[in-house]
Amino acid sequence: MDMLIRPRRLRSSENLRKMVRETRIDRSSLIYPLFVMDGKDKKEEITSLPGQYRFSVDRVDEIALKVLDAGVKSILLFGIPEHKDEVGSEAYSDEGIVQRAIRYIKEKYPELYIISDVCMCEYTSHGHCGVLCSKDHSVDNDESLKLLAKTALSHVNAGADMVAPSDMMDGRVGAIRKILDDNDHSMTPIMSYAVKFASAFYGPFREAAGSAPAFGDRKGYQMDYHNRREAIKEALLDVNEGADILMVKPAMSYLDLVREVKDLTDIPMATYSVSGEYAMVKAAAANNWIDEERVVCEMAASAFRAGADLYISYYAIELAKYIREGKIG
Ligand code: PBG
């Protein structure tokens, strides 16, 4: 008899539920994605991500202060350049949008931990994550590696605390590790988008960054979402190449892989609740079809329960507030 009622006894009061809670969430595990754009005095709302904006560097104070006030310690920085070309030259220019934003934020808000997204799709005129072969217009993996490594180095030289390659070229973690080590940045960590699926959940991001591929898709380098063992293989390869943190992306539909990769490796795990997840919640909430606050808490808690140590979310600022108010964690 006793065996049967014990679980209910442990759920019998709010206090006790919190005391025996298995998943604890801390604000320092949250990362807020931030878009910076070329130009002056700009703050543009992203249509498909209501409540999220692109800021020019001179307007970035507003959001940096909001992030810090909320108690979030880290941002993931994306650049939206005015000029795009075939080889994504603004990605690795020392005067590129991300490099300038990093220098500005680092100088004014040294307490903010800056992770920079390393990819070429926001910078190439064709919108692919690397440069193209002249022959058949497929992405040239090895040529892209050189430019990605150069991009990562320029971010770190500008002051980035960590780099996060999201391009999915083979060998990029190793290439970035090498260039950083060769340039006195052996202590700068790499968070690898190791398990990144070719996903329709990135739709709103591509609108935000103007980075939808002009032709074809990303299935040649991003992963097929039917595959589980391939995800594990990708994760282990990145560990071998020197990744310090592994990411599974998107989050919500892929939490099985967060758990699995977590159990098979011994480095911290991140998961990215991507733009499509945010957009769906916002749209449903705007119609009063769901309770936004409760859904956001549930999504975050399930990511941590699955094994995430870090959670990247457009809701990071709100989540920090919910944690403070004891609504989650
Ligand atoms: C760049 C990149 C993308 C996202 C993060 N880095 C887009 C893509 O791969 O198409 C998506 C993030 C989001 O949807 O919130 N490659």
Short mmCIF file of C-alpha atoms and ligand atoms in Angstrom, two decimals:
data_model
loop_
_atom_site.label_atom_id
_atom_site.label_comp_id
_atom_site.label_asym_id
_atom_site.label_seq_id
_atom_site.Cartn_x
_atom_site.Cartn_y
_atom_site.Cartn_z
CA MET A 1 0.00 0.00 0.00
CA ASP A 2 2.68 2.39 1.09
CA MET A 3 4.49 1.86 -2.21
CA LEU A 4 1.44 3.04 -4.09
CA ILE A 5 0.87 6.30 -2.30
CA ARG A 6 4.47 7.43 -1.89
CA PRO A 7 4.76 9.37 -5.20
CA ARG A 8 1.56 11.22 -4.44
CA ARG A 9 2.78 12.08 -0.98
CA LEU A 10 5.86 13.66 -2.51
CA ARG A 11 3.70 15.79 -4.78
CA SER A 12 1.30 16.80 -2.06
CA SER A 13 2.52 20.34 -1.46
CA GLU A 14 4.13 23.06 -3.56
CA ASN A 15 7.04 23.32 -1.13
CA LEU A 16 7.75 19.63 -1.23
CA ARG A 17 7.47 19.47 -5.02
CA LYS A 18 10.17 22.11 -5.23
CA MET A 19 12.34 20.34 -2.63
CA VAL A 20 12.42 17.07 -4.54
CA ARG A 21 12.63 18.61 -7.99
CA GLU A 22 15.12 16.80 -10.23
CA THR A 23 15.95 19.55 -12.70
CA ARG A 24 17.32 22.86 -11.46
CA ILE A 25 17.68 25.80 -13.78
CA ASP A 26 20.06 28.64 -13.29
CA ARG A 27 20.14 31.95 -15.14
CA SER A 28 23.82 31.49 -15.89
CA SER A 29 22.92 28.57 -18.19
CA LEU A 30 20.95 30.81 -20.55
CA ILE A 31 22.30 32.30 -23.77
CA TYR A 32 20.52 35.06 -25.68
CA PRO A 33 20.90 35.22 -29.50
CA LEU A 34 21.46 38.77 -30.71
CA PHE A 35 21.40 40.16 -34.27
CA VAL A 36 23.59 43.12 -35.15
CA MET A 37 23.36 44.91 -38.47
CA ASP A 38 25.28 47.47 -40.49
CA GLY A 39 24.05 51.06 -40.50
CA LYS A 40 23.38 53.80 -37.97
CA ASP A 41 20.62 54.33 -35.44
CA LYS A 42 18.74 51.21 -36.44
CA LYS A 43 16.43 49.00 -34.43
CA GLU A 44 14.26 46.88 -36.70
CA GLU A 45 11.73 44.39 -35.47
CA ILE A 46 11.99 41.00 -37.18
CA THR A 47 8.55 40.33 -38.63
CA SER A 48 8.58 36.60 -38.06
CA LEU A 49 10.12 36.94 -34.57
CA PRO A 50 7.90 39.49 -32.81
CA GLY A 51 9.77 41.09 -29.92
CA GLN A 52 13.19 40.36 -31.49
CA TYR A 53 15.18 43.07 -33.26
CA ARG A 54 18.18 43.77 -35.42
CA PHE A 55 20.31 46.50 -33.89
CA SER A 56 22.99 48.68 -35.42
CA VAL A 57 26.10 48.80 -33.24
CA ASP A 58 25.29 52.29 -31.92
CA ARG A 59 21.89 51.03 -30.66
CA VAL A 60 23.15 47.84 -29.07
CA ASP A 61 23.35 49.32 -25.55
CA GLU A 62 19.62 48.99 -25.07
CA ILE A 63 19.63 45.23 -25.51
CA ALA A 64 22.97 44.63 -23.79
CA LEU A 65 21.63 46.36 -20.68
CA LYS A 66 18.38 44.43 -20.82
CA VAL A 67 20.26 41.13 -21.01
CA LEU A 68 22.53 42.04 -18.11
CA ASP A 69 19.67 43.41 -15.99
CA ALA A 70 17.85 40.12 -16.41
CA GLY A 71 20.88 38.28 -15.06
CA VAL A 72 21.72 36.57 -18.34
CA LYS A 73 25.48 36.39 -18.69
CA SER A 74 25.98 35.45 -22.30
CA ILE A 75 24.98 36.36 -25.85
CA LEU A 76 25.31 34.51 -29.15
CA LEU A 77 26.11 37.12 -31.77
CA PHE A 78 24.94 37.07 -35.42
CA GLY A 79 25.93 39.67 -37.98
CA ILE A 80 23.83 40.98 -40.84
CA PRO A 81 26.11 42.80 -43.27
CA GLU A 82 25.01 45.35 -45.84
CA HIS A 83 27.42 43.95 -48.39
CA LYS A 84 27.26 40.31 -49.44
CA ASP A 85 29.42 38.67 -52.10
CA GLU A 86 30.32 35.28 -53.54
CA VAL A 87 33.07 34.66 -50.99
CA GLY A 88 31.44 36.21 -47.92
CA SER A 89 34.31 38.65 -47.45
CA GLU A 90 32.57 40.62 -44.69
CA ALA A 91 32.59 37.49 -42.52
CA TYR A 92 36.36 37.68 -42.00
CA SER A 93 36.99 41.40 -42.43
CA ASP A 94 38.38 43.02 -39.28
CA GLU A 95 35.93 45.85 -39.95
CA GLY A 96 32.99 43.47 -40.45
CA ILE A 97 29.74 43.98 -38.58
CA VAL A 98 30.34 41.24 -35.99
CA GLN A 99 33.95 42.29 -35.37
CA ARG A 100 32.86 45.90 -34.75
CA ALA A 101 29.99 44.79 -32.52
CA ILE A 102 32.29 42.54 -30.47
CA ARG A 103 34.79 45.35 -29.92
CA TYR A 104 32.02 47.74 -28.88
CA ILE A 105 30.26 45.35 -26.52
CA LYS A 106 33.48 44.03 -24.98
CA GLU A 107 34.69 47.51 -24.20
CA LYS A 108 31.40 48.78 -22.70
CA TYR A 109 30.14 45.57 -21.07
CA PRO A 110 33.18 43.44 -20.23
CA GLU A 111 31.04 41.31 -17.91
CA LEU A 112 28.99 40.03 -20.85
CA TYR A 113 30.31 36.74 -22.26
CA ILE A 114 30.33 36.95 -26.05
CA ILE A 115 29.90 33.84 -28.17
CA SER A 116 30.14 34.53 -31.89
CA ASP A 117 28.36 32.44 -34.48
CA VAL A 118 30.84 31.44 -37.19
CA CYS A 119 29.19 30.83 -40.55
CA MET A 120 29.11 32.30 -44.03
CA CYS A 121 25.42 32.16 -44.97
CA GLU A 122 24.68 35.68 -43.76
CA TYR A 123 27.63 36.99 -45.77
CA THR A 124 27.45 35.17 -49.10
CA SER A 125 25.32 36.49 -51.96
CA HIS A 126 24.10 32.94 -52.64
CA GLY A 127 23.21 32.32 -48.98
CA HIS A 128 25.10 29.05 -48.58
CA CYS A 129 27.20 28.36 -45.50
CA GLY A 130 30.46 28.19 -47.45
CA VAL A 131 32.00 29.13 -50.80
CA LEU A 132 30.93 27.34 -53.98
CA CYS A 133 32.90 25.20 -56.44
CA SER A 134 33.07 26.94 -59.80
CA LYS A 135 32.29 23.64 -61.57
CA ASP A 136 28.97 22.53 -60.17
CA HIS A 137 27.95 25.16 -57.61
CA SER A 138 28.11 22.71 -54.74
CA VAL A 139 29.69 23.97 -51.53
CA ASP A 140 33.47 23.54 -51.56
CA ASN A 141 34.14 22.06 -48.14
CA ASP A 142 37.89 22.53 -47.97
CA GLU A 143 38.01 26.05 -49.41
CA SER A 144 35.25 27.01 -46.98
CA LEU A 145 37.28 25.68 -44.05
CA LYS A 146 40.04 28.21 -44.68
CA LEU A 147 37.59 31.11 -44.66
CA LEU A 148 35.70 29.84 -41.61
CA ALA A 149 38.95 29.52 -39.67
CA LYS A 150 39.89 33.05 -40.72
CA THR A 151 36.47 34.27 -39.61
CA ALA A 152 36.79 32.62 -36.20
CA LEU A 153 40.23 34.13 -35.68
CA SER A 154 39.03 37.62 -36.57
CA HIS A 155 36.17 37.28 -34.04
CA VAL A 156 38.55 36.21 -31.30
CA ASN A 157 41.02 38.95 -32.20
CA ALA A 158 38.13 41.41 -31.83
CA GLY A 159 37.44 40.06 -28.34
CA ALA A 160 34.97 37.17 -28.65
CA ASP A 161 35.15 34.89 -25.62
CA MET A 162 34.02 31.77 -27.49
CA VAL A 163 33.34 30.84 -31.11
CA ALA A 164 30.44 28.71 -32.30
CA PRO A 165 30.81 27.30 -35.83
CA SER A 166 27.35 26.63 -37.31
CA ASP A 167 28.30 25.96 -40.93
CA MET A 168 28.49 22.14 -40.73
CA MET A 169 31.52 21.76 -43.03
CA ASP A 170 33.53 18.62 -42.30
CA GLY A 171 36.66 19.33 -40.28
CA ARG A 172 35.82 22.87 -39.24
CA VAL A 173 36.29 22.36 -35.52
CA GLY A 174 39.82 21.05 -36.12
CA ALA A 175 40.61 23.87 -38.55
CA ILE A 176 39.38 26.52 -36.13
CA ARG A 177 41.19 24.90 -33.18
CA LYS A 178 44.41 24.95 -35.15
CA ILE A 179 44.25 28.58 -36.26
CA LEU A 180 43.35 29.71 -32.72
CA ASP A 181 46.17 27.68 -31.18
CA ASP A 182 48.65 29.02 -33.73
CA ASN A 183 47.68 32.57 -32.84
CA ASP A 184 47.96 32.50 -29.07
CA HIS A 185 44.29 31.76 -28.47
CA SER A 186 44.63 28.23 -27.19
CA MET A 187 42.41 29.09 -24.20
CA THR A 188 39.46 30.22 -26.31
CA PRO A 189 36.76 27.53 -26.32
CA ILE A 190 34.78 26.25 -29.30
CA MET A 191 31.10 25.43 -29.02
CA SER A 192 30.32 23.25 -31.98
CA TYR A 193 26.92 23.08 -33.62
CA ALA A 194 27.79 19.39 -33.84
CA VAL A 195 24.34 17.94 -34.36
CA LYS A 196 22.60 20.40 -36.63
CA PHE A 197 19.72 19.19 -38.71
CA ALA A 198 18.47 20.49 -42.06
CA SER A 199 15.36 21.91 -40.45
CA ALA A 200 12.32 23.94 -41.43
CA PHE A 201 12.44 25.41 -37.93
CA TYR A 202 15.13 27.89 -39.11
CA GLY A 203 12.66 29.70 -41.39
CA PRO A 204 12.25 32.90 -39.34
CA PHE A 205 16.02 33.17 -38.73
CA ARG A 206 16.64 33.18 -42.46
CA GLU A 207 14.20 36.05 -42.80
CA ALA A 208 15.96 37.83 -39.93
CA ALA A 209 19.40 37.39 -41.46
CA GLY A 210 18.42 37.46 -45.15
CA SER A 211 20.31 34.17 -45.43
CA ALA A 212 17.95 31.80 -47.25
CA PRO A 213 19.91 29.95 -49.95
CA ALA A 214 19.32 31.55 -53.37
CA PHE A 215 19.20 28.06 -54.91
CA GLY A 216 19.18 24.52 -53.61
CA ASP A 217 19.07 23.75 -49.89
CA ARG A 218 21.42 22.88 -47.03
CA LYS A 219 20.81 19.14 -47.08
CA GLY A 220 24.31 18.48 -48.43
CA TYR A 221 25.91 19.69 -45.21
CA GLN A 222 23.17 19.78 -42.56
CA MET A 223 21.89 16.49 -41.22
CA ASP A 224 18.91 14.34 -42.19
CA TYR A 225 16.46 14.43 -39.29
CA HIS A 226 15.60 10.77 -39.67
CA ASN A 227 19.04 9.79 -38.42
CA ARG A 228 20.06 9.04 -34.88
CA ARG A 229 23.33 7.17 -35.21
CA GLU A 230 24.69 9.77 -37.61
CA ALA A 231 24.04 12.40 -34.95
CA ILE A 232 26.16 10.47 -32.49
CA LYS A 233 28.90 10.07 -35.10
CA GLU A 234 28.95 13.83 -35.81
CA ALA A 235 29.14 14.60 -32.10
CA LEU A 236 32.03 12.20 -31.48
CA LEU A 237 33.95 13.54 -34.50
CA ASP A 238 33.70 17.06 -33.10
CA VAL A 239 34.89 15.92 -29.68
CA ASN A 240 37.93 14.40 -31.37
CA GLU A 241 38.62 17.59 -33.28
CA GLY A 242 38.71 19.56 -30.04
CA ALA A 243 35.20 20.91 -29.41
CA ASP A 244 34.73 22.14 -25.85
CA ILE A 245 30.93 22.22 -25.90
CA LEU A 246 28.55 20.31 -28.19
CA MET A 247 25.25 21.62 -29.45
CA VAL A 248 22.13 19.89 -30.65
CA LYS A 249 19.92 22.09 -32.82
CA PRO A 250 16.95 22.60 -32.99
CA ALA A 251 15.99 21.79 -29.41
CA MET A 252 12.35 20.85 -29.07
CA SER A 253 12.07 18.06 -31.65
CA TYR A 254 15.55 16.71 -30.91
CA LEU A 255 15.70 16.26 -27.16
CA ASP A 256 16.20 12.51 -27.57
CA LEU A 257 19.57 13.35 -29.10
CA VAL A 258 20.47 15.81 -26.37
CA ARG A 259 20.10 12.93 -23.93
CA GLU A 260 21.89 10.43 -26.08
CA VAL A 261 24.88 12.62 -26.92
CA LYS A 262 25.08 13.72 -23.29
CA ASP A 263 25.30 10.12 -22.12
CA LEU A 264 27.96 9.21 -24.68
CA THR A 265 30.31 12.15 -24.22
CA ASP A 266 31.86 13.95 -21.30
CA ILE A 267 31.78 17.59 -22.34
CA PRO A 268 29.00 20.15 -21.71
CA MET A 269 25.91 20.08 -23.92
CA ALA A 270 24.04 23.01 -25.35
CA THR A 271 20.76 23.04 -27.21
CA TYR A 272 19.30 25.84 -29.31
CA SER A 273 15.61 26.56 -29.20
CA VAL A 274 15.57 28.03 -32.69
CA SER A 275 13.60 30.76 -34.40
CA GLY A 276 10.75 28.51 -35.56
CA GLU A 277 10.13 27.33 -32.01
CA TYR A 278 9.91 30.93 -30.78
CA ALA A 279 7.71 31.98 -33.71
CA MET A 280 5.24 29.14 -33.13
CA VAL A 281 4.86 29.97 -29.46
CA LYS A 282 4.47 33.69 -30.18
CA ALA A 283 1.85 33.11 -32.86
CA ALA A 284 -0.21 30.72 -30.76
CA ALA A 285 0.07 32.98 -27.72
CA ALA A 286 -1.02 36.02 -29.74
CA ASN A 287 -4.24 34.12 -30.47
CA ASN A 288 -4.65 33.13 -26.84
CA TRP A 289 -4.43 29.49 -27.85
CA ILE A 290 -1.70 28.71 -25.34
CA ASP A 291 -0.34 30.18 -22.13
CA GLU A 292 2.96 31.65 -23.38
CA GLU A 293 4.70 31.80 -20.01
CA ARG A 294 3.89 28.23 -19.05
CA VAL A 295 4.80 26.84 -22.47
CA VAL A 296 8.15 28.68 -22.45
CA CYS A 297 8.94 27.30 -18.99
CA GLU A 298 7.97 23.79 -20.02
CA MET A 299 10.13 23.90 -23.16
CA ALA A 300 13.16 25.13 -21.21
CA ALA A 301 12.75 22.65 -18.36
CA SER A 302 12.45 19.75 -20.79
CA ALA A 303 15.68 20.77 -22.52
CA PHE A 304 17.54 20.77 -19.19
CA ARG A 305 15.84 17.53 -18.15
CA ALA A 306 17.07 15.96 -21.40
CA GLY A 307 20.61 16.83 -20.37
CA ALA A 308 21.35 20.30 -21.69
CA ASP A 309 23.80 22.32 -19.61
CA LEU A 310 23.24 25.43 -21.71
CA TYR A 311 20.05 26.66 -23.34
CA ILE A 312 20.10 29.15 -26.20
CA SER A 313 16.75 30.87 -26.50
CA TYR A 314 15.12 34.03 -27.83
CA TYR A 315 13.14 33.81 -24.58
CA ALA A 316 16.30 33.93 -22.40
CA ILE A 317 15.42 37.33 -20.90
CA GLU A 318 11.88 36.23 -20.00
CA LEU A 319 13.14 32.89 -18.71
CA ALA A 320 15.55 34.65 -16.38
CA LYS A 321 12.58 36.54 -14.96
CA TYR A 322 10.53 33.37 -14.54
CA ILE A 323 13.44 31.77 -12.69
CA ARG A 324 13.70 34.79 -10.42
CA GLU A 325 9.98 34.64 -9.74
CA GLY A 326 10.18 30.93 -8.92
CA LYS A 327 7.93 29.93 -11.83
CA ILE A 328 10.52 27.52 -13.13
CA GLY A 329 13.63 25.83 -11.78
C1 PBG B 1 23.77 29.87 -39.64
C2 PBG B 1 22.74 29.64 -38.60
C3 PBG B 1 21.37 29.37 -38.75
C4 PBG B 1 20.84 29.35 -37.46
C5 PBG B 1 21.89 29.56 -36.57
N1 PBG B 1 23.05 29.71 -37.31
C6 PBG B 1 20.55 29.23 -39.95
C7 PBG B 1 20.70 28.11 -40.86
O1 PBG B 1 21.50 27.20 -40.67
O2 PBG B 1 19.97 28.13 -41.85
C8 PBG B 1 19.41 29.16 -37.11
C9 PBG B 1 18.98 29.76 -35.82
C10 PBG B 1 17.50 29.89 -35.65
O3 PBG B 1 16.69 29.42 -36.47
O4 PBG B 1 17.12 30.50 -34.65
N2 PBG B 1 24.09 28.78 -40.42
#
